[in-house]
PDB file of C-alpha atoms and ligand atoms in Angstrom:
ATOM      1  CA  MET A 229    -194.849  57.635  94.010  1.00 90.00           C
ATOM      2  CA  ASN A 230    -196.122  60.347  96.640  1.00 95.00           C
ATOM      3  CA  GLU A 231    -193.501  61.943  99.400  1.00 96.00           C
ATOM      4  CA  GLY A 232    -195.672  60.120 102.090  1.00 96.00           C
ATOM      5  CA  ALA A 233    -194.990  56.152 100.123  1.00 97.00           C
ATOM      6  CA  LEU A 234    -191.708  57.266  99.341  1.00 98.00           C
ATOM      7  CA  ARG A 235    -191.168  57.554 103.073  1.00 98.00           C
ATOM      8  CA  ASP A 236    -192.744  54.327 103.884  1.00 98.00           C
ATOM      9  CA  LEU A 237    -190.627  52.799 101.144  1.00 98.00           C
ATOM     10  CA  LEU A 238    -187.270  54.244 102.354  1.00 98.00           C
ATOM     11  CA  VAL A 239    -187.692  52.921 106.220  1.00 98.00           C
ATOM     12  CA  ALA A 240    -188.958  49.281 104.544  1.00 98.00           C
ATOM     13  CA  LEU A 241    -185.819  48.721 102.334  1.00 98.00           C
ATOM     14  CA  ALA A 242    -183.618  50.525 104.755  1.00 98.00           C
ATOM     15  CA  THR A 243    -185.438  47.874 107.743  1.00 98.00           C
ATOM     16  CA  SER A 244    -184.574  45.281 105.222  1.00 98.00           C
ATOM     17  CA  LEU A 245    -180.975  45.843 104.526  1.00 98.00           C
ATOM     18  CA  PHE A 246    -180.169  46.406 107.962  1.00 98.00           C
ATOM     19  CA  ALA A 247    -182.136  43.353 109.294  1.00 98.00           C
ATOM     20  CA  ARG A 248    -179.894  41.107 106.369  1.00 98.00           C
ATOM     21  CA  GLY A 249    -176.352  42.678 107.870  1.00 98.00           C
ATOM     22  CA  TYR A 250    -175.851  44.921 104.840  1.00 98.00           C
ATOM     23  CA  SER A 251    -175.408  47.751 107.307  1.00 97.00           C
ATOM     24  CA  VAL A 252    -174.960  47.479 111.081  1.00 97.00           C
ATOM     25  CA  GLY A 253    -174.738  49.932 113.956  1.00 97.00           C
ATOM     26  CA  SER A 254    -175.601  53.548 112.391  1.00 98.00           C
ATOM     27  CA  ALA A 255    -173.328  52.958 109.143  1.00 98.00           C
ATOM     28  CA  GLY A 256    -174.725  53.779 105.726  1.00 98.00           C
ATOM     29  CA  ASN A 257    -176.794  56.412 104.330  1.00 98.00           C
ATOM     30  CA  ILE A 258    -180.327  56.455 101.787  1.00 98.00           C
ATOM     31  CA  SER A 259    -181.494  59.566 100.149  1.00 98.00           C
ATOM     32  CA  VAL A 260    -184.104  59.777  97.355  1.00 98.00           C
ATOM     33  CA  ARG A 261    -185.180  62.343  94.665  1.00 98.00           C
ATOM     34  CA  LEU A 262    -188.302  64.381  95.314  1.00 98.00           C
ATOM     35  CA  THR A 263    -190.235  66.810  92.828  1.00 96.00           C
ATOM     36  CA  ASP A 264    -188.558  69.789  94.689  1.00 96.00           C
ATOM     37  CA  GLY A 265    -186.067  68.381  96.657  1.00 98.00           C
ATOM     38  CA  TYR A 266    -184.874  64.777  98.076  1.00 98.00           C
ATOM     39  CA  LEU A 267    -185.324  62.923 101.559  1.00 98.00           C
ATOM     40  CA  MET A 268    -182.646  61.744 103.211  1.00 98.00           C
ATOM     41  CA  THR A 269    -181.516  59.564 106.631  1.00 98.00           C
ATOM     42  CA  PRO A 270    -180.669  61.692 109.463  1.00 98.00           C
ATOM     43  CA  THR A 271    -177.238  61.312 110.678  1.00 98.00           C
ATOM     44  CA  ASN A 272    -176.239  59.101 113.255  1.00 98.00           C
ATOM     45  CA  SER A 273    -179.673  56.902 112.662  1.00 98.00           C
ATOM     46  CA  CYS A 274    -179.790  53.408 112.483  1.00 98.00           C
ATOM     47  CA  LEU A 275    -180.618  52.375 108.878  1.00 98.00           C
ATOM     48  CA  GLY A 276    -182.930  49.309 110.798  1.00 98.00           C
ATOM     49  CA  ARG A 277    -184.332  51.972 112.920  1.00 98.00           C
ATOM     50  CA  LEU A 278    -185.395  55.006 110.972  1.00 98.00           C
ATOM     51  CA  ASP A 279    -188.429  56.768 111.762  1.00 98.00           C
ATOM     52  CA  ALA A 280    -190.590  58.038 108.097  1.00 98.00           C
ATOM     53  CA  ALA A 281    -191.721  61.466 110.013  1.00 98.00           C
ATOM     54  CA  ARG A 282    -188.503  62.430 110.924  1.00 98.00           C
ATOM     55  CA  LEU A 283    -186.434  61.828 107.664  1.00 98.00           C
ATOM     56  CA  SER A 284    -184.551  64.425 106.990  1.00 98.00           C
ATOM     57  CA  ARG A 285    -185.904  66.410 104.088  1.00 98.00           C
ATOM     58  CA  LEU A 286    -183.853  69.012 101.928  1.00 98.00           C
ATOM     59  CA  ASP A 287    -185.032  71.339  99.542  1.00 98.00           C
ATOM     60  CA  ALA A 288    -183.734  71.097  95.700  1.00 98.00           C
ATOM     61  CA  GLY A 289    -180.717  73.058  96.866  1.00 97.00           C
ATOM     62  CA  PHE A 290    -179.671  70.195  99.339  1.00 98.00           C
ATOM     63  CA  ALA A 291    -180.463  72.636 102.458  1.00 98.00           C
ATOM     64  CA  HIS A 292    -182.144  70.889 105.430  1.00 98.00           C
ATOM     65  CA  VAL A 293    -185.892  72.296 105.475  1.00 98.00           C
ATOM     66  CA  GLY A 294    -187.337  69.380 108.214  1.00 98.00           C
ATOM     67  CA  GLY A 295    -186.726  66.140 110.045  1.00 98.00           C
ATOM     68  CA  ASP A 296    -183.890  65.337 111.608  1.00 98.00           C
ATOM     69  CA  PRO A 297    -179.802  66.951 110.499  1.00 98.00           C
ATOM     70  CA  PRO A 298    -178.985  65.112 107.590  1.00 98.00           C
ATOM     71  CA  SER A 299    -176.546  62.689 107.125  1.00 98.00           C
ATOM     72  CA  LYS A 300    -173.039  64.211 107.148  1.00 98.00           C
ATOM     73  CA  GLU A 301    -172.031  62.492 103.718  1.00 98.00           C
ATOM     74  CA  VAL A 302    -175.069  64.625 102.048  1.00 97.00           C
ATOM     75  CA  PHE A 303    -172.265  66.221  99.433  1.00 96.00           C
ATOM     76  CA  MET A 304    -171.541  62.647  98.479  1.00 97.00           C
ATOM     77  CA  HIS A 305    -175.285  62.224  98.112  1.00 98.00           C
ATOM     78  CA  ARG A 306    -174.964  65.446  95.936  1.00 98.00           C
ATOM     79  CA  ALA A 307    -172.126  64.424  93.663  1.00 98.00           C
ATOM     80  CA  PHE A 308    -174.496  61.708  92.564  1.00 98.00           C
ATOM     81  CA  TYR A 309    -177.586  63.679  91.976  1.00 98.00           C
ATOM     82  CA  GLN A 310    -175.611  66.476  90.267  1.00 98.00           C
ATOM     83  CA  ALA A 311    -173.451  64.145  88.228  1.00 98.00           C
ATOM     84  CA  ARG A 312    -176.090  62.085  87.048  1.00 98.00           C
ATOM     85  CA  PRO A 313    -179.623  63.672  86.520  1.00 97.00           C
ATOM     86  CA  ASP A 314    -180.912  60.238  85.751  1.00 96.00           C
ATOM     87  CA  ALA A 315    -180.438  59.073  89.585  1.00 98.00           C
ATOM     88  CA  GLY A 316    -183.471  58.907  91.600  1.00 98.00           C
ATOM     89  CA  ALA A 317    -181.673  57.158  94.826  1.00 98.00           C
ATOM     90  CA  VAL A 318    -178.551  57.411  96.522  1.00 98.00           C
ATOM     91  CA  VAL A 319    -177.255  54.131  98.785  1.00 98.00           C
ATOM     92  CA  HIS A 320    -174.093  54.493 100.601  1.00 98.00           C
ATOM     93  CA  LEU A 321    -173.575  51.278 102.939  1.00 98.00           C
ATOM     94  CA  HIS A 322    -170.564  49.500 104.756  1.00 98.00           C
ATOM     95  CA  SER A 323    -171.208  46.205 103.266  1.00 98.00           C
ATOM     96  CA  THR A 324    -168.617  44.101 104.339  1.00 98.00           C
ATOM     97  CA  MET A 325    -167.475  42.385 101.293  1.00 98.00           C
ATOM     98  CA  ALA A 326    -167.454  45.218  99.202  1.00 98.00           C
ATOM     99  CA  THR A 327    -165.967  47.501 101.574  1.00 98.00           C
ATOM    100  CA  ALA A 328    -163.114  44.566 101.906  1.00 98.00           C
ATOM    101  CA  VAL A 329    -162.671  44.566  97.873  1.00 98.00           C
ATOM    102  CA  ALA A 330    -162.474  48.957  98.500  1.00 98.00           C
ATOM    103  CA  CYS A 331    -159.421  48.027 101.019  1.00 98.00           C
ATOM    104  CA  LEU A 332    -157.444  45.925  98.930  1.00 98.00           C
ATOM    105  CA  ALA A 333    -153.627  47.232  97.850  1.00 96.00           C
ATOM    106  CA  GLU A 334    -153.607  46.108  94.524  1.00 93.00           C
ATOM    107  CA  ALA A 335    -157.309  46.141  93.073  1.00 94.00           C
ATOM    108  CA  ASP A 336    -158.165  47.529  89.837  1.00 95.00           C
ATOM    109  CA  PRO A 337    -158.706  50.949  90.548  1.00 96.00           C
ATOM    110  CA  GLU A 338    -161.777  51.329  86.878  1.00 94.00           C
ATOM    111  CA  ASN A 339    -163.360  47.598  87.849  1.00 94.00           C
ATOM    112  CA  PRO A 340    -162.159  45.592  90.949  1.00 98.00           C
ATOM    113  CA  ILE A 341    -164.729  43.701  90.398  1.00 97.00           C
ATOM    114  CA  PRO A 342    -164.859  41.125  87.359  1.00 96.00           C
ATOM    115  CA  PRO A 343    -167.983  40.267  85.764  1.00 96.00           C
ATOM    116  CA  LEU A 344    -168.791  37.285  86.934  1.00 96.00           C
ATOM    117  CA  THR A 345    -172.644  37.430  86.548  1.00 96.00           C
ATOM    118  CA  PRO A 346    -175.113  38.808  84.671  1.00 97.00           C
ATOM    119  CA  TYR A 347    -177.070  41.083  87.285  1.00 97.00           C
ATOM    120  CA  PHE A 348    -173.869  42.507  88.905  1.00 97.00           C
ATOM    121  CA  VAL A 349    -173.764  43.810  85.049  1.00 97.00           C
ATOM    122  CA  MET A 350    -176.899  44.645  84.241  1.00 96.00           C
ATOM    123  CA  ARG A 351    -177.670  46.573  88.294  1.00 96.00           C
ATOM    124  CA  VAL A 352    -174.743  48.033  88.623  1.00 97.00           C
ATOM    125  CA  GLY A 353    -173.080  48.973  85.001  1.00 94.00           C
ATOM    126  CA  ARG A 354    -169.734  48.852  83.136  1.00 86.00           C
ATOM    127  CA  ARG A 355    -167.316  50.965  85.608  1.00 94.00           C
ATOM    128  CA  LEU A 356    -166.927  50.232  89.163  1.00 98.00           C
ATOM    129  CA  PRO A 357    -164.076  53.032  90.215  1.00 98.00           C
ATOM    130  CA  ILE A 358    -162.648  53.339  93.313  1.00 98.00           C
ATOM    131  CA  VAL A 359    -162.098  57.300  94.942  1.00 98.00           C
ATOM    132  CA  PRO A 360    -159.258  57.837  96.719  1.00 97.00           C
ATOM    133  CA  TYR A 361    -159.426  57.352 100.701  1.00 97.00           C
ATOM    134  CA  TYR A 362    -161.397  60.421 102.037  1.00 97.00           C
ATOM    135  CA  ARG A 363    -161.913  60.907 105.932  1.00 96.00           C
ATOM    136  CA  PRO A 364    -166.021  60.485 106.336  1.00 96.00           C
ATOM    137  CA  GLY A 365    -168.219  63.415 106.370  1.00 93.00           C
ATOM    138  CA  ASP A 366    -165.035  65.596 104.152  1.00 95.00           C
ATOM    139  CA  ALA A 367    -166.398  67.540 101.392  1.00 94.00           C
ATOM    140  CA  ALA A 368    -163.506  67.080  99.808  1.00 96.00           C
ATOM    141  CA  MET A 369    -164.940  63.897  98.899  1.00 95.00           C
ATOM    142  CA  GLU A 370    -167.213  65.696  96.422  1.00 97.00           C
ATOM    143  CA  PRO A 371    -165.522  66.833  93.480  1.00 98.00           C
ATOM    144  CA  ALA A 372    -163.835  63.304  92.928  1.00 98.00           C
ATOM    145  CA  ILE A 373    -167.044  61.376  93.691  1.00 98.00           C
ATOM    146  CA  ALA A 374    -168.640  63.403  90.855  1.00 98.00           C
ATOM    147  CA  GLU A 375    -165.988  63.056  88.347  1.00 98.00           C
ATOM    148  CA  GLN A 376    -166.445  59.268  88.107  1.00 98.00           C
ATOM    149  CA  ALA A 377    -170.277  59.893  88.980  1.00 98.00           C
ATOM    150  CA  ARG A 378    -170.588  60.887  85.321  1.00 97.00           C
ATOM    151  CA  THR A 379    -170.022  57.647  83.653  1.00 97.00           C
ATOM    152  CA  ALA A 380    -170.769  55.337  86.362  1.00 98.00           C
ATOM    153  CA  ARG A 381    -173.621  54.096  88.558  1.00 97.00           C
ATOM    154  CA  ALA A 382    -171.994  53.269  91.492  1.00 98.00           C
ATOM    155  CA  VAL A 383    -168.253  53.918  93.110  1.00 98.00           C
ATOM    156  CA  LEU A 384    -165.857  52.230  96.081  1.00 98.00           C
ATOM    157  CA  LEU A 385    -164.832  54.948  98.855  1.00 98.00           C
ATOM    158  CA  ALA A 386    -161.260  53.711  99.411  1.00 98.00           C
ATOM    159  CA  ASN A 387    -160.995  51.940 102.796  1.00 98.00           C
ATOM    160  CA  HIS A 388    -164.955  52.966 103.415  1.00 98.00           C
ATOM    161  CA  GLY A 389    -167.463  51.227 101.400  1.00 98.00           C
ATOM    162  CA  PRO A 390    -170.075  51.528  98.145  1.00 98.00           C
ATOM    163  CA  VAL A 391    -171.657  54.513  96.824  1.00 98.00           C
ATOM    164  CA  VAL A 392    -174.325  53.537  94.461  1.00 98.00           C
ATOM    165  CA  SER A 393    -177.159  55.246  92.610  1.00 98.00           C
ATOM    166  CA  GLY A 394    -180.387  53.965  90.711  1.00 98.00           C
ATOM    167  CA  GLN A 395    -183.525  55.464  88.608  1.00 98.00           C
ATOM    168  CA  THR A 396    -185.787  54.789  91.583  1.00 98.00           C
ATOM    169  CA  LEU A 397    -184.830  54.504  95.354  1.00 98.00           C
ATOM    170  CA  THR A 398    -185.712  50.119  94.527  1.00 98.00           C
ATOM    171  CA  ASP A 399    -183.170  50.354  91.411  1.00 98.00           C
ATOM    172  CA  ALA A 400    -180.387  51.869  94.007  1.00 98.00           C
ATOM    173  CA  VAL A 401    -181.469  48.871  96.847  1.00 98.00           C
ATOM    174  CA  TYR A 402    -181.435  46.179  94.306  1.00 98.00           C
ATOM    175  CA  ALA A 403    -177.921  47.818  92.868  1.00 98.00           C
ATOM    176  CA  ALA A 404    -176.309  47.782  96.266  1.00 98.00           C
ATOM    177  CA  GLU A 405    -177.294  44.203  97.000  1.00 98.00           C
ATOM    178  CA  GLU A 406    -176.308  43.204  93.626  1.00 98.00           C
ATOM    179  CA  LEU A 407    -172.763  44.505  94.050  1.00 98.00           C
ATOM    180  CA  GLU A 408    -172.458  43.221  97.951  1.00 98.00           C
ATOM    181  CA  GLU A 409    -173.067  39.725  96.609  1.00 98.00           C
ATOM    182  CA  ALA A 410    -170.343  40.417  93.309  1.00 98.00           C
ATOM    183  CA  ALA A 411    -167.821  41.329  95.733  1.00 98.00           C
ATOM    184  CA  LYS A 412    -168.642  38.031  97.937  1.00 98.00           C
ATOM    185  CA  LEU A 413    -168.284  36.059  94.827  1.00 97.00           C
ATOM    186  CA  PHE A 414    -165.153  37.096  93.587  1.00 97.00           C
ATOM    187  CA  PHE A 415    -163.833  36.262  97.383  1.00 97.00           C
ATOM    188  CA  MET A 416    -164.900  33.060  97.026  1.00 96.00           C
ATOM    189  CA  THR A 417    -163.633  32.165  93.731  1.00 96.00           C
ATOM    190  CA  ARG A 418    -160.146  34.337  93.817  1.00 93.00           C
ATOM    191  CA  MET A 419    -158.516  31.228  94.698  1.00 90.00           C
ATOM    192  CA  ALA A 420    -159.176  29.026  91.728  1.00 92.00           C
ATOM    193  CA  PRO A 421    -159.397  29.372  87.699  1.00 94.00           C
ATOM    194  CA  THR A 422    -162.201  31.292  87.379  1.00 95.00           C
ATOM    195  CA  ARG A 423    -164.302  32.229  84.110  1.00 96.00           C
ATOM    196  CA  THR A 424    -165.746  35.562  83.405  1.00 96.00           C
ATOM    197  CA  LEU A 425    -168.409  36.740  81.404  1.00 97.00           C
ATOM    198  CA  SER A 426    -166.792  37.939  77.926  1.00 96.00           C
ATOM    199  CA  PRO A 427    -166.808  41.064  76.877  1.00 96.00           C
ATOM    200  CA  ALA A 428    -168.649  40.221  74.001  1.00 97.00           C
ATOM    201  CA  GLN A 429    -171.645  39.176  76.786  1.00 97.00           C
ATOM    202  CA  VAL A 430    -170.968  41.967  78.858  1.00 96.00           C
ATOM    203  CA  ALA A 431    -171.518  44.287  76.129  1.00 96.00           C
ATOM    204  CA  ASP A 432    -174.832  42.285  75.320  1.00 97.00           C
ATOM    205  CA  LEU A 433    -176.051  42.956  78.795  1.00 97.00           C
ATOM    206  CA  LEU A 434    -174.832  46.053  78.751  1.00 95.00           C
ATOM    207  CA  ALA A 435    -176.835  46.951  74.951  1.00 96.00           C
ATOM    208  CA  LYS A 436    -180.214  45.124  76.658  1.00 94.00           C
ATOM    209  CA  PHE A 437    -180.713  46.329  80.374  1.00 92.00           C
ATOM    210  CA  GLY A 438    -177.532  49.149  80.789  1.00 82.00           C
TER     211      GLY A 438
HETATM  212  P1  13P B 163    -173.915  59.463 108.894  1.00 50.74           P
HETATM  213  O1  13P B 163    -174.943  58.676 110.528  1.00 50.74           O
HETATM  214  O2  13P B 163    -173.662  60.739 109.069  1.00 50.74           O
HETATM  215  O3  13P B 163    -175.216  59.264 107.921  1.00 50.74           O
HETATM  216  O4  13P B 163    -172.912  58.710 108.544  1.00 50.74           O
HETATM  217  C1  13P B 163    -172.536  57.153 108.385  1.00 50.74           C
HETATM  218  C2  13P B 163    -171.988  57.003 107.451  1.00 50.74           C
HETATM  219  O5  13P B 163    -172.180  55.894 107.207  1.00 50.74           O
HETATM  220  C3  13P B 163    -170.661  57.790 107.185  1.00 50.74           C
HETATM  221  O6  13P B 163    -169.609  56.990 106.060  1.00 50.74           O
END
């Protein structure tokens, strides 16, 4: 896909996420890898009102070379791209249910959401580690995210929200949506005895779609 088409796709997907409540205010940021750099949502921009022509343009070294100033979370995205050569896009949201999981005092730090449905396993993968809390914009979170991203497609930032990668922009957005739905199902089923997918069922999904 050429850069113009990717700009339009990023704006369309962000608008859709905002319209459906996956992001509010100026929360969240999205990036996509180009052949010679990256496109990223500008800092303080609303995902519901992006302008394709004003998206931040970064060079291959993540320096700002065009458009509005980039998200203050550049290093969060860089952590994923550098740890995962297969990552073509990164989506960070403050979506309510996934963020609620990231606030639980006794969450499993490796897998806080059980494998209730196949699409969660297929899109998000085997692990969803929780990265300890850092202030938004704190560059110190980069190594902590990178360490987990080497073996996880997505992480939850404690008390902050999810960061999800995908091979394409559409993949990353779909995975972020599945993660939010999985978190919702997790809370809906918490009070009742629940059947999760078995380890064999999870292994089967990962073998075919992982
Ligand atoms: P930016 O507006 O700088 O992208 O920050 C938004 C956000 O979600 C911080 O985590």
